[in-house]
Backbone atoms as SQL, in Angstrom:
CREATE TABLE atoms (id INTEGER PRIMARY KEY, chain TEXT, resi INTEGER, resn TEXT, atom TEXT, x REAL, y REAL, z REAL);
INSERT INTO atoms VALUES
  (1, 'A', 1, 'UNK', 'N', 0.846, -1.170, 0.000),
  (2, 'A', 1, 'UNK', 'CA', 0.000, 0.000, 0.000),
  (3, 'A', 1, 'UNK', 'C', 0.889, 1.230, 0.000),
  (4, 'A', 2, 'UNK', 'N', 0.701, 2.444, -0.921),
  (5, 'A', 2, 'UNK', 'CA', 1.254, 2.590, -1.304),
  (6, 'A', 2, 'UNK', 'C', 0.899, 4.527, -0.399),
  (7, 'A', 3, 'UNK', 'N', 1.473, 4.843, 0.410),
  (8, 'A', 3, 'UNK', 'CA', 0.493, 6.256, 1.303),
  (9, 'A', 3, 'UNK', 'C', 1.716, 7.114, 1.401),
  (10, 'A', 4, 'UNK', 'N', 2.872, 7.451, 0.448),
  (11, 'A', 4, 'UNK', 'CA', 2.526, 8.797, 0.069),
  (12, 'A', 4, 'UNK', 'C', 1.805, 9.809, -0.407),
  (13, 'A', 5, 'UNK', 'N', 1.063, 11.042, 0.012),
  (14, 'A', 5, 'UNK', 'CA', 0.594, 11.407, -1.241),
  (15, 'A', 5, 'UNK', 'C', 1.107, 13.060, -1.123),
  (16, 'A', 6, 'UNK', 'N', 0.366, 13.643, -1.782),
  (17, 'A', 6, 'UNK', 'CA', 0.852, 15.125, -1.639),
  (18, 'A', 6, 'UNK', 'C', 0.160, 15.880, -1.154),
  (19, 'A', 7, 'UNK', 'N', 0.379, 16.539, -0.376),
  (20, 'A', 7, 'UNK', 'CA', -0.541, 17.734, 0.681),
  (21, 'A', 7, 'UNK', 'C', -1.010, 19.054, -0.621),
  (22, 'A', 8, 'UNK', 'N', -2.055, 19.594, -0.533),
  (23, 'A', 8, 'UNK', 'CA', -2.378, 20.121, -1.204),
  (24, 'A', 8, 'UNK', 'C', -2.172, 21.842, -0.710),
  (25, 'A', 9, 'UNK', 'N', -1.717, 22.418, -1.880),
  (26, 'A', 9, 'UNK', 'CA', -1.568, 24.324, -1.172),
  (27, 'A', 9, 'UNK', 'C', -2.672, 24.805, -1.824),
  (28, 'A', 10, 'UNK', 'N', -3.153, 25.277, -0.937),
  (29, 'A', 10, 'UNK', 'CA', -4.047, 26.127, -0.896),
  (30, 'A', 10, 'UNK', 'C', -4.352, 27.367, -0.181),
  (31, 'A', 11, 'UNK', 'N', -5.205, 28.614, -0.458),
  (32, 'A', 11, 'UNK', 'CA', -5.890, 29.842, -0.121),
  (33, 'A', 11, 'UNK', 'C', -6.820, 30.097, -0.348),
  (34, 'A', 12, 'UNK', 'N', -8.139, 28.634, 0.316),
  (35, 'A', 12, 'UNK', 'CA', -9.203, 28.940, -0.184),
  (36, 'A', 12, 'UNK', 'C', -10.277, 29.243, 1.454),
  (37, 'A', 13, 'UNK', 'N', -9.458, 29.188, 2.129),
  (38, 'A', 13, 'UNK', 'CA', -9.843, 29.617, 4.215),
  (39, 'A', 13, 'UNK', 'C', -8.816, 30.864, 4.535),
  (40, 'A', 14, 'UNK', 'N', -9.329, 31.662, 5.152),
  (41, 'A', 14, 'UNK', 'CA', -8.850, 32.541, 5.802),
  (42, 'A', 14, 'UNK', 'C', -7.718, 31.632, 6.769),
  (43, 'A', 15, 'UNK', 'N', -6.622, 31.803, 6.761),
  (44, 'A', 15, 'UNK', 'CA', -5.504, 30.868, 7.926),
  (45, 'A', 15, 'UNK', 'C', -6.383, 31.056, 9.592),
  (46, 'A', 16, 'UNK', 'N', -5.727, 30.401, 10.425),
  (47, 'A', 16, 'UNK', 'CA', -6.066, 30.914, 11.987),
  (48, 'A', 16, 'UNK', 'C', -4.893, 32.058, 12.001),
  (49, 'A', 17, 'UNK', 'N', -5.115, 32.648, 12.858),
  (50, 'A', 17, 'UNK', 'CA', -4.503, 33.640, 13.746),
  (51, 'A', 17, 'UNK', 'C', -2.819, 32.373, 14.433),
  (52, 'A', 18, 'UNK', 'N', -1.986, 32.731, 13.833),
  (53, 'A', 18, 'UNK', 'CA', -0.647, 32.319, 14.103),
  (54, 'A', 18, 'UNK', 'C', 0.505, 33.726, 14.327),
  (55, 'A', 19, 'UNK', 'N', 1.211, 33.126, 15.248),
  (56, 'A', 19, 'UNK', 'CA', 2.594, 34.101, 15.970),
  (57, 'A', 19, 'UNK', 'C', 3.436, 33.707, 14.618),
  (58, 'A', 20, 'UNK', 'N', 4.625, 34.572, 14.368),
  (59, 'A', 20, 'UNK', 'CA', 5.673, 34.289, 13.758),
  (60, 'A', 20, 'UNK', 'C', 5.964, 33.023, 14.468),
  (61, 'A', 21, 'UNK', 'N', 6.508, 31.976, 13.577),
  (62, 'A', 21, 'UNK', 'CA', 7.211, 31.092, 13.376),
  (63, 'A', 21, 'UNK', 'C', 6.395, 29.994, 13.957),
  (64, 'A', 22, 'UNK', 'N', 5.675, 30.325, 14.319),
  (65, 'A', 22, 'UNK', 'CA', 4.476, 29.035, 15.347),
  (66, 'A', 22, 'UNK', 'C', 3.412, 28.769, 13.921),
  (67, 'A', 23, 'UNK', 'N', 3.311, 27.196, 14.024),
  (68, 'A', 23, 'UNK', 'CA', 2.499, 26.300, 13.524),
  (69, 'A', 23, 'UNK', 'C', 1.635, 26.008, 14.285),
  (70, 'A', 24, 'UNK', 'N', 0.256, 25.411, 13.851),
  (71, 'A', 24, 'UNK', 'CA', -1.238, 24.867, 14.121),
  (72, 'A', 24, 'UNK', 'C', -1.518, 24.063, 13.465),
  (73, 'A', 25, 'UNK', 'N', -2.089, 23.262, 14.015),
  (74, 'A', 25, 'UNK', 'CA', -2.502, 21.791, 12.954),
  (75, 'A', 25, 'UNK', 'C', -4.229, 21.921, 13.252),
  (76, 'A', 26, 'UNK', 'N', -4.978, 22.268, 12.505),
  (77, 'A', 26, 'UNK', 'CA', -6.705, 22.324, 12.628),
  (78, 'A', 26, 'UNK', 'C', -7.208, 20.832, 11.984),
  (79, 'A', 27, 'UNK', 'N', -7.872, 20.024, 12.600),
  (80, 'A', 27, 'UNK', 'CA', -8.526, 19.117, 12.288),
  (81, 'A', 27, 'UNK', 'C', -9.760, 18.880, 13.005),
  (82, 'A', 28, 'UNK', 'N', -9.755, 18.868, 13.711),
  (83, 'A', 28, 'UNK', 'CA', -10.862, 18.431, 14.847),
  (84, 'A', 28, 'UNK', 'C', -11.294, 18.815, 16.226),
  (85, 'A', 29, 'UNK', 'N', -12.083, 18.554, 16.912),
  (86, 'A', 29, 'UNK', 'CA', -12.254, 18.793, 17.781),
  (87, 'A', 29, 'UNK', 'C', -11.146, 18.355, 18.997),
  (88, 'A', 30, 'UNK', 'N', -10.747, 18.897, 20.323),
  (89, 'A', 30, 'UNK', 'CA', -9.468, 17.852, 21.006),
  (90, 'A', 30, 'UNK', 'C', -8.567, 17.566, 20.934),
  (91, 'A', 31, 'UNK', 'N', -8.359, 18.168, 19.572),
  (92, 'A', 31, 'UNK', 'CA', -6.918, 17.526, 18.832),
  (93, 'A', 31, 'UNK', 'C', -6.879, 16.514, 18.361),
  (94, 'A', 32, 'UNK', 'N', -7.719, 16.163, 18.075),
  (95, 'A', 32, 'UNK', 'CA', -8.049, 14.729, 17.059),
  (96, 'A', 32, 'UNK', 'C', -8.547, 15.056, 15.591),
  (97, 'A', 33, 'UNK', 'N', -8.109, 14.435, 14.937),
  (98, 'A', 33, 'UNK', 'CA', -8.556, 13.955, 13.284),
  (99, 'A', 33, 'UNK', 'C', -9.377, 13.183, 13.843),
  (100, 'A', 34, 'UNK', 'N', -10.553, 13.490, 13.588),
  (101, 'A', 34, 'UNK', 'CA', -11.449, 12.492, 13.302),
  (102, 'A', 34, 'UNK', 'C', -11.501, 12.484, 11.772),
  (103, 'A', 35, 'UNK', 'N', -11.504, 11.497, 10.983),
  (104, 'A', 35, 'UNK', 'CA', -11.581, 10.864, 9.398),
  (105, 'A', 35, 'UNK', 'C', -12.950, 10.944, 9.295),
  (106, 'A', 36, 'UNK', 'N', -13.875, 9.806, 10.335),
  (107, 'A', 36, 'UNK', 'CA', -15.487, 9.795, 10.094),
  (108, 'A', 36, 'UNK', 'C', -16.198, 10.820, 9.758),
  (109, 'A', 37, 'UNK', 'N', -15.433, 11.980, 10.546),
  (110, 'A', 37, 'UNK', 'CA', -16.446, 13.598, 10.815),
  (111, 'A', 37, 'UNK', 'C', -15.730, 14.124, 9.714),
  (112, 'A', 38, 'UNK', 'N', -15.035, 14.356, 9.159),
  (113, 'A', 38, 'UNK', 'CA', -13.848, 15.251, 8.298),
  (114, 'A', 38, 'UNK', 'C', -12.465, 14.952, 7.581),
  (115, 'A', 39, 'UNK', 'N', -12.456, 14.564, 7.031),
  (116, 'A', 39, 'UNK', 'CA', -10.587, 13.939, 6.692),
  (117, 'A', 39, 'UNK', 'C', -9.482, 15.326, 6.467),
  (118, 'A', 40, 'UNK', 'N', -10.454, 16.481, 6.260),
  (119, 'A', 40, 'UNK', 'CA', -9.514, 17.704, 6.134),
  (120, 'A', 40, 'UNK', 'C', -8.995, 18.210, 7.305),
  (121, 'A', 41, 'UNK', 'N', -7.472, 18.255, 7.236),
  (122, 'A', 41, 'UNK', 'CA', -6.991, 19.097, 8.005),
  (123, 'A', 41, 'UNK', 'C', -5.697, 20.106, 7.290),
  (124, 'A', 42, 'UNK', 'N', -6.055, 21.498, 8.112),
  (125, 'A', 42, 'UNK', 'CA', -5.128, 22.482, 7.740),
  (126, 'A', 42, 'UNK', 'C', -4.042, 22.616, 8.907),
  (127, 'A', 43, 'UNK', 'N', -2.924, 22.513, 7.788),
  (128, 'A', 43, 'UNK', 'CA', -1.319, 23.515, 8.666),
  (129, 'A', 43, 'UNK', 'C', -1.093, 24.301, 8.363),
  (130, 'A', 44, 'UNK', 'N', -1.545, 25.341, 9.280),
  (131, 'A', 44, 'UNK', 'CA', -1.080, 26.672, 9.408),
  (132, 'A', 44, 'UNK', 'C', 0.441, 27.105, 10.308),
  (133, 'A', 45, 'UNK', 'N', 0.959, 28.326, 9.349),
  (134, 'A', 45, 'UNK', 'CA', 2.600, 29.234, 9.665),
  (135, 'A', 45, 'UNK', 'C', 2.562, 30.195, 9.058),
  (136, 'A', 46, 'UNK', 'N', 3.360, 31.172, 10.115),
  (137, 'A', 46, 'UNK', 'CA', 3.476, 31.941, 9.800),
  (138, 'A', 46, 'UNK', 'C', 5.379, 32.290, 9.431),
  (139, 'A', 47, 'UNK', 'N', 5.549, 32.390, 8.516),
  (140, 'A', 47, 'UNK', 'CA', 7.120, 32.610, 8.221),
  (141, 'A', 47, 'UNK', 'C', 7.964, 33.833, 9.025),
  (142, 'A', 48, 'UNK', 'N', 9.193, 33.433, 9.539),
  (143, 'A', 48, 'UNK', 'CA', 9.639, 34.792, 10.018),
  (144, 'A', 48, 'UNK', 'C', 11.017, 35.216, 9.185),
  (145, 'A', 49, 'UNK', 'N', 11.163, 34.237, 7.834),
  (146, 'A', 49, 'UNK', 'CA', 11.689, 34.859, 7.330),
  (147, 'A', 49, 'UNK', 'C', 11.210, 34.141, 5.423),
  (148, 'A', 50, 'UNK', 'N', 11.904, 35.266, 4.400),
  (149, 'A', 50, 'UNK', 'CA', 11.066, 34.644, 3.216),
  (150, 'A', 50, 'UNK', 'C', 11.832, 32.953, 2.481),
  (151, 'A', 51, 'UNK', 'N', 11.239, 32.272, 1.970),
  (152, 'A', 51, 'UNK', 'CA', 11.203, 31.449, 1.481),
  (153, 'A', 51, 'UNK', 'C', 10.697, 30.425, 1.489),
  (154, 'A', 52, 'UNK', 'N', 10.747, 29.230, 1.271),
  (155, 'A', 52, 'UNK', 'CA', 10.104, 27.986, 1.108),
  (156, 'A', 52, 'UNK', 'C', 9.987, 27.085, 2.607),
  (157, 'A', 53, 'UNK', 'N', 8.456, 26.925, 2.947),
  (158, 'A', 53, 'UNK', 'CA', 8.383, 26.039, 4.047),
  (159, 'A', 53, 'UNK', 'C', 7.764, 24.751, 3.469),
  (160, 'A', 54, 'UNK', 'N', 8.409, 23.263, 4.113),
  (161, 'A', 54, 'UNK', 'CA', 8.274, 22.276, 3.773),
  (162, 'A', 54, 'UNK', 'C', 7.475, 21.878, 4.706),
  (163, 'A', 55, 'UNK', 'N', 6.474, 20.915, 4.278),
  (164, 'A', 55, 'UNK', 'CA', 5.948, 20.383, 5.574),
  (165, 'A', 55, 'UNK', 'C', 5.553, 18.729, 4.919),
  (166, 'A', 56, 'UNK', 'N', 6.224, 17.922, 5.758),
  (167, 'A', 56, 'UNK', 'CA', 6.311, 16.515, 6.189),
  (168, 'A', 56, 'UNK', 'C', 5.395, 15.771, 6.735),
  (169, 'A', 57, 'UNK', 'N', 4.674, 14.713, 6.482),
  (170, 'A', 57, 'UNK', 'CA', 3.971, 13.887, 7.741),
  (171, 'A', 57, 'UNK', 'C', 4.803, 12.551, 7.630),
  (172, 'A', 58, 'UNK', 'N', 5.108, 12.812, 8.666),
  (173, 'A', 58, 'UNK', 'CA', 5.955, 10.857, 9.260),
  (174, 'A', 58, 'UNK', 'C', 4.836, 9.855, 9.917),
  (175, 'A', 59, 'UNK', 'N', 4.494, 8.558, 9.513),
  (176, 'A', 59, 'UNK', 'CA', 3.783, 7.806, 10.767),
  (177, 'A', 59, 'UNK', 'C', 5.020, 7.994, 11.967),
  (178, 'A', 60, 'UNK', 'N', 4.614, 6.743, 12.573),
  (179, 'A', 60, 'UNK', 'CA', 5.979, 6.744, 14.193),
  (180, 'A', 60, 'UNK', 'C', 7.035, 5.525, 13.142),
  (181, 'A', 61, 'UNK', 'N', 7.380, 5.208, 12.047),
  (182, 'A', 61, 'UNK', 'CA', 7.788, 4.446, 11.809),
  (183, 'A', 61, 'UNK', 'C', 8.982, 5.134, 10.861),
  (184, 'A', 62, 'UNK', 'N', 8.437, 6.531, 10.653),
  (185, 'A', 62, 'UNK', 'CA', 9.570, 7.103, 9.918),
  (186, 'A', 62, 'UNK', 'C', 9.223, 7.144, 8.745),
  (187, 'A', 63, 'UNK', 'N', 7.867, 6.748, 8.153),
  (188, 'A', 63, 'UNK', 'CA', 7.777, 6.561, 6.526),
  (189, 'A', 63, 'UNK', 'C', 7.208, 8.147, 6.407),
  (190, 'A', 64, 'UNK', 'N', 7.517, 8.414, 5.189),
  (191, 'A', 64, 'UNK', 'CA', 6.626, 9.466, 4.971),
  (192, 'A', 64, 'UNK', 'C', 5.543, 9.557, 4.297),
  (193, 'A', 65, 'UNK', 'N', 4.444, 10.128, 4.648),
  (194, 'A', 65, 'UNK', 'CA', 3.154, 9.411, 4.140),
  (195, 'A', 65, 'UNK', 'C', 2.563, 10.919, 3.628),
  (196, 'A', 66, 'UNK', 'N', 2.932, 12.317, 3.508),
  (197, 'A', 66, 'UNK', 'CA', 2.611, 13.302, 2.625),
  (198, 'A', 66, 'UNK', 'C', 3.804, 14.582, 3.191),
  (199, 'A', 67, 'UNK', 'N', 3.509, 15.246, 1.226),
  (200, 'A', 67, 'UNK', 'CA', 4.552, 16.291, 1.870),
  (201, 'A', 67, 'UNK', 'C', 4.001, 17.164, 0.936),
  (202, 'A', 68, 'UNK', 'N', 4.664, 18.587, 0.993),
  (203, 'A', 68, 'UNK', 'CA', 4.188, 19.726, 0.006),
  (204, 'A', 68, 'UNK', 'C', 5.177, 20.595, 0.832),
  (205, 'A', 69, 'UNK', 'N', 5.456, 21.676, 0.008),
  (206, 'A', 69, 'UNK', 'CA', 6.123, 22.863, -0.415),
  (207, 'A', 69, 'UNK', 'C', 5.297, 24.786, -0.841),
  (208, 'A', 70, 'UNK', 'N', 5.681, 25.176, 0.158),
  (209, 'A', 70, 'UNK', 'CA', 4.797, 26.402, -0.382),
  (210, 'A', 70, 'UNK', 'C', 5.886, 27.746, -0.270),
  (211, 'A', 71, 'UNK', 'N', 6.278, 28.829, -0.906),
  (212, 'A', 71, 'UNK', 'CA', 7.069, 29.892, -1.412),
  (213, 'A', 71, 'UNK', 'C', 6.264, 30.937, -0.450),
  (214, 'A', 72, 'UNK', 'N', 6.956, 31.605, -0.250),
  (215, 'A', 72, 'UNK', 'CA', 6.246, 33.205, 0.375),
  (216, 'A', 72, 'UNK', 'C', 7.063, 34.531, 1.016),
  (217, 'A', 73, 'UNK', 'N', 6.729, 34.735, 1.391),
  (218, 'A', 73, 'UNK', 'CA', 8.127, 36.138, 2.033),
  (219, 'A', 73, 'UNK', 'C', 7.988, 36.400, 3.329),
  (220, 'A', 74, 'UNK', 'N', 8.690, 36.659, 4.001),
  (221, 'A', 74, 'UNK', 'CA', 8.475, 37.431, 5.677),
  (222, 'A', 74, 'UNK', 'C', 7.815, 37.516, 6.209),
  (223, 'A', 75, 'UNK', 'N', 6.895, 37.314, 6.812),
  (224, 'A', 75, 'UNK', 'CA', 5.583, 37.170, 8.057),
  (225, 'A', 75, 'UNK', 'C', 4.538, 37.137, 7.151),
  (226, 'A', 76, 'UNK', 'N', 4.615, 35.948, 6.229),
  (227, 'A', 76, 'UNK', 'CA', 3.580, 35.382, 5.393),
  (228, 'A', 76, 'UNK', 'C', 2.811, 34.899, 6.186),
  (229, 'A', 77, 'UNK', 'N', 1.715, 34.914, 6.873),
  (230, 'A', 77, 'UNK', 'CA', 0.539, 33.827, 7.163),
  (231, 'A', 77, 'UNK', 'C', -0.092, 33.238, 6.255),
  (232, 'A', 78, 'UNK', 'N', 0.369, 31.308, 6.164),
  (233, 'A', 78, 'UNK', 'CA', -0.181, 31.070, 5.124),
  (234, 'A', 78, 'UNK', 'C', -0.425, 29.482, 6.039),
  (235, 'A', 79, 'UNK', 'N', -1.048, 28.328, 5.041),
  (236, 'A', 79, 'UNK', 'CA', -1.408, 27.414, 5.110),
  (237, 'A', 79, 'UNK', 'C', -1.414, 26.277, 4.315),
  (238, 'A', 80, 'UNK', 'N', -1.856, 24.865, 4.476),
  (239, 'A', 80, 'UNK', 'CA', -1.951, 23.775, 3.306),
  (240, 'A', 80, 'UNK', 'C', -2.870, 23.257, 3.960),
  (241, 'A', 81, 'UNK', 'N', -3.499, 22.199, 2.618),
  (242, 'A', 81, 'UNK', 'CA', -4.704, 21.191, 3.136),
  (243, 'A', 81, 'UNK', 'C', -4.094, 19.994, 3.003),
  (244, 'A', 82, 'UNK', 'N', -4.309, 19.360, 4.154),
  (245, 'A', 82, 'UNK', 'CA', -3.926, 17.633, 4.013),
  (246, 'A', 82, 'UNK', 'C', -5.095, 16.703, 3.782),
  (247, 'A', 83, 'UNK', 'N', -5.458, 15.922, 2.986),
  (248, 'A', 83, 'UNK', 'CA', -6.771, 14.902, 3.474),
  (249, 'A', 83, 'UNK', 'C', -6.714, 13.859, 3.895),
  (250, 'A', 84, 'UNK', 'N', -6.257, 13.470, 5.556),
  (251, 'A', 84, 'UNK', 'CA', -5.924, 12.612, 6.194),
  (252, 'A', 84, 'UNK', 'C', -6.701, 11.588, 5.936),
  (253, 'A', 85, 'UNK', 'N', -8.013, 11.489, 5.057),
  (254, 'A', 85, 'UNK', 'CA', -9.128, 10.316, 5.029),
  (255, 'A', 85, 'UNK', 'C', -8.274, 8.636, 4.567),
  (256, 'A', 86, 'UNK', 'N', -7.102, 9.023, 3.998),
  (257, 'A', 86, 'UNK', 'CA', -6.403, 7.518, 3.242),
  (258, 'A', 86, 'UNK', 'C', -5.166, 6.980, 4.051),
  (259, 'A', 87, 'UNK', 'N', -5.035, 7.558, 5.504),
  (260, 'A', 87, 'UNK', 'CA', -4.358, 6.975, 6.101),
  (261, 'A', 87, 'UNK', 'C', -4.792, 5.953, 7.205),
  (262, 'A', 88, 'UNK', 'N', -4.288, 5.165, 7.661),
  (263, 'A', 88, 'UNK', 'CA', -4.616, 4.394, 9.212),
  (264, 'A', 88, 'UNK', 'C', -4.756, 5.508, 10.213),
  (265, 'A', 89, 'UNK', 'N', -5.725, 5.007, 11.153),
  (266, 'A', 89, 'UNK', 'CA', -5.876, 6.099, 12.302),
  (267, 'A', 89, 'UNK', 'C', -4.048, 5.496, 13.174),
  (268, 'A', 90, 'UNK', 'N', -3.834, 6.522, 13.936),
  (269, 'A', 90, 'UNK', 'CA', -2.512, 6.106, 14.692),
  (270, 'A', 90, 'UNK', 'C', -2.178, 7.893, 14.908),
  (271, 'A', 91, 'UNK', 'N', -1.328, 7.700, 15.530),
  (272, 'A', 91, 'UNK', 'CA', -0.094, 9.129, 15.467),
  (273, 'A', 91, 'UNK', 'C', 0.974, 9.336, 15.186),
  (274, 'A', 92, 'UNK', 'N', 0.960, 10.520, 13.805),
  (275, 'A', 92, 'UNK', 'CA', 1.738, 10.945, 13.026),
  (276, 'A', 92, 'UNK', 'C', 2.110, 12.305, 13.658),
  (277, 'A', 93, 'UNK', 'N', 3.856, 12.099, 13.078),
  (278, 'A', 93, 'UNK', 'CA', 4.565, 13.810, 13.300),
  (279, 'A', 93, 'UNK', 'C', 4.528, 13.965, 12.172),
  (280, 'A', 94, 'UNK', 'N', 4.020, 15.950, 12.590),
  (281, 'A', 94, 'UNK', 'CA', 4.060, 16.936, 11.019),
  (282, 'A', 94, 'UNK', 'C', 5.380, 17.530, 11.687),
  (283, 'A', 95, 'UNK', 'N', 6.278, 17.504, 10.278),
  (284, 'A', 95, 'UNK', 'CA', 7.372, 18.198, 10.686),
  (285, 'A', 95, 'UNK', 'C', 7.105, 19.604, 9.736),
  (286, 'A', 96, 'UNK', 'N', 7.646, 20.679, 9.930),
  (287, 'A', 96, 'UNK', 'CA', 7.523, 21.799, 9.234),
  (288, 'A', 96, 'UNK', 'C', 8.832, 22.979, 9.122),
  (289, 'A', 97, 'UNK', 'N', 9.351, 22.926, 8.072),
  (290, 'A', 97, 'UNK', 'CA', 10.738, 23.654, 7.917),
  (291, 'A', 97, 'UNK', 'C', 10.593, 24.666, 6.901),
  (292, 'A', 98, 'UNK', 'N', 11.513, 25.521, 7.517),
  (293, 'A', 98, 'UNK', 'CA', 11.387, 26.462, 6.636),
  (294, 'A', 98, 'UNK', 'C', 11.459, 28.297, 6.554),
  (295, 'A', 99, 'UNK', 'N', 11.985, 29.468, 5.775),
  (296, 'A', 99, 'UNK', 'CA', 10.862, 30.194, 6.667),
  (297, 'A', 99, 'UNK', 'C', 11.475, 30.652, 8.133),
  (298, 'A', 100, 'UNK', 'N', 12.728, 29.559, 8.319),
  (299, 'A', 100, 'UNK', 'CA', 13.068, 30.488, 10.152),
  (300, 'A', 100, 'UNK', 'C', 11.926, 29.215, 10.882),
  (301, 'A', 101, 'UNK', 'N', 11.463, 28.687, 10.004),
  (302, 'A', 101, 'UNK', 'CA', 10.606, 27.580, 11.197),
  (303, 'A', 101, 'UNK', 'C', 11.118, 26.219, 11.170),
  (304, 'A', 102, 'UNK', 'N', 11.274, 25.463, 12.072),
  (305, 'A', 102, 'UNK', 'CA', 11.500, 24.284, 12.674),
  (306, 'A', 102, 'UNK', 'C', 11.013, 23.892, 13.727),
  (307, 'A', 103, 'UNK', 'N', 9.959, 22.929, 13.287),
  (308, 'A', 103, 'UNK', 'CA', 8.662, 23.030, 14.073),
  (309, 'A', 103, 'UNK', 'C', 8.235, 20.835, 13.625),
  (310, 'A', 104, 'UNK', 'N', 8.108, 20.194, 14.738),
  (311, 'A', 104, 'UNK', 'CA', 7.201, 18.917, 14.701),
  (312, 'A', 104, 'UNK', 'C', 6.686, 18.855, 15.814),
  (313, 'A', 105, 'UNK', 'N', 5.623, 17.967, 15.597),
  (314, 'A', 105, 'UNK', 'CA', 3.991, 18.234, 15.591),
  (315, 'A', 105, 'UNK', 'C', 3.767, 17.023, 16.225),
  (316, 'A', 106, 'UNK', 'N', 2.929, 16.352, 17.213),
  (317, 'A', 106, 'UNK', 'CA', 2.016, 15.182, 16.676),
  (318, 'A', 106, 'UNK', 'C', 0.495, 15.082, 16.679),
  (319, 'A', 107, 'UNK', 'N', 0.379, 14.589, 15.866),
  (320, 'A', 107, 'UNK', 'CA', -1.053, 14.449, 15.073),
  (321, 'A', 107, 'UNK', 'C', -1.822, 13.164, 15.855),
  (322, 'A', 108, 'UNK', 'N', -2.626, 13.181, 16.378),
  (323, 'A', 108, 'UNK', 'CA', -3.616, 11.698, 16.361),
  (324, 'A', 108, 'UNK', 'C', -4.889, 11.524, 15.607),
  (325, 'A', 109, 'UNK', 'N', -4.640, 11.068, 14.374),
  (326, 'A', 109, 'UNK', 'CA', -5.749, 10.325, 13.355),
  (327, 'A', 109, 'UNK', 'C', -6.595, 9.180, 14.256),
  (328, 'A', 110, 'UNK', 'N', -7.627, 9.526, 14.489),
  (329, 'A', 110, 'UNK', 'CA', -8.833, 8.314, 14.734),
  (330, 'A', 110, 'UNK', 'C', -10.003, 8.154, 13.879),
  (331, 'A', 111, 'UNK', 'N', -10.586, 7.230, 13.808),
  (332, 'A', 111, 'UNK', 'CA', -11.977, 6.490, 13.132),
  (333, 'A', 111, 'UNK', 'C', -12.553, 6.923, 14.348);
């Protein structure tokens, strides 16, 4: 099975309210992905300096199971959409570089 896929960039939500260099992971209620209720989740950053932030999802096993790339300049507030719906529930780190940011995450995907 084959669960890379690619995180999608997008600017089609207003971002949340983010500090320089601080990331947010929006999915759910609790801090949970719920998949059943929603498979979308957004990562939000804000850059504190210009260029390219990467953002990673690892299971705990080290594979990488989505990634994407987004360009911007200096206290960009920006974001991506992930659609967690094609993974196993478990907990995944979002890593996020970039930008002056160095930032991981963990995620808990549930059914």
């Amino acid at each position: 099975m084959k669960l890379t896929q690619q995180v999608t960039c997008t600017s089609h939500q207003p971002p949340a309210v983010v500090s320089p260099g601080e990331v947010r992971v929006v999915g759910g209620p609790g801090g949970y992905i719920n998949t059943a209720d929603s498979p979308n989740v957004r990562i939000h950053f804000r850059r504190t300096a210009a260029g390219v932030v990467t953002v990673r999802i690892y299971d705990l096993h080290g594979r990488l199971v989505a990634h994407a790339s987004k360009d911007g300049s200096a206290g960009t507030e920006d974001d991506l959409a992930w659609n967690a719906g094609g993974i196993p529930a478990g907990v995944y780190v979002v890593a996020v570089s970039g930008g002056r940011i160095d930032k991981h995450l963990r995620v808990a995907v549930v059914r």
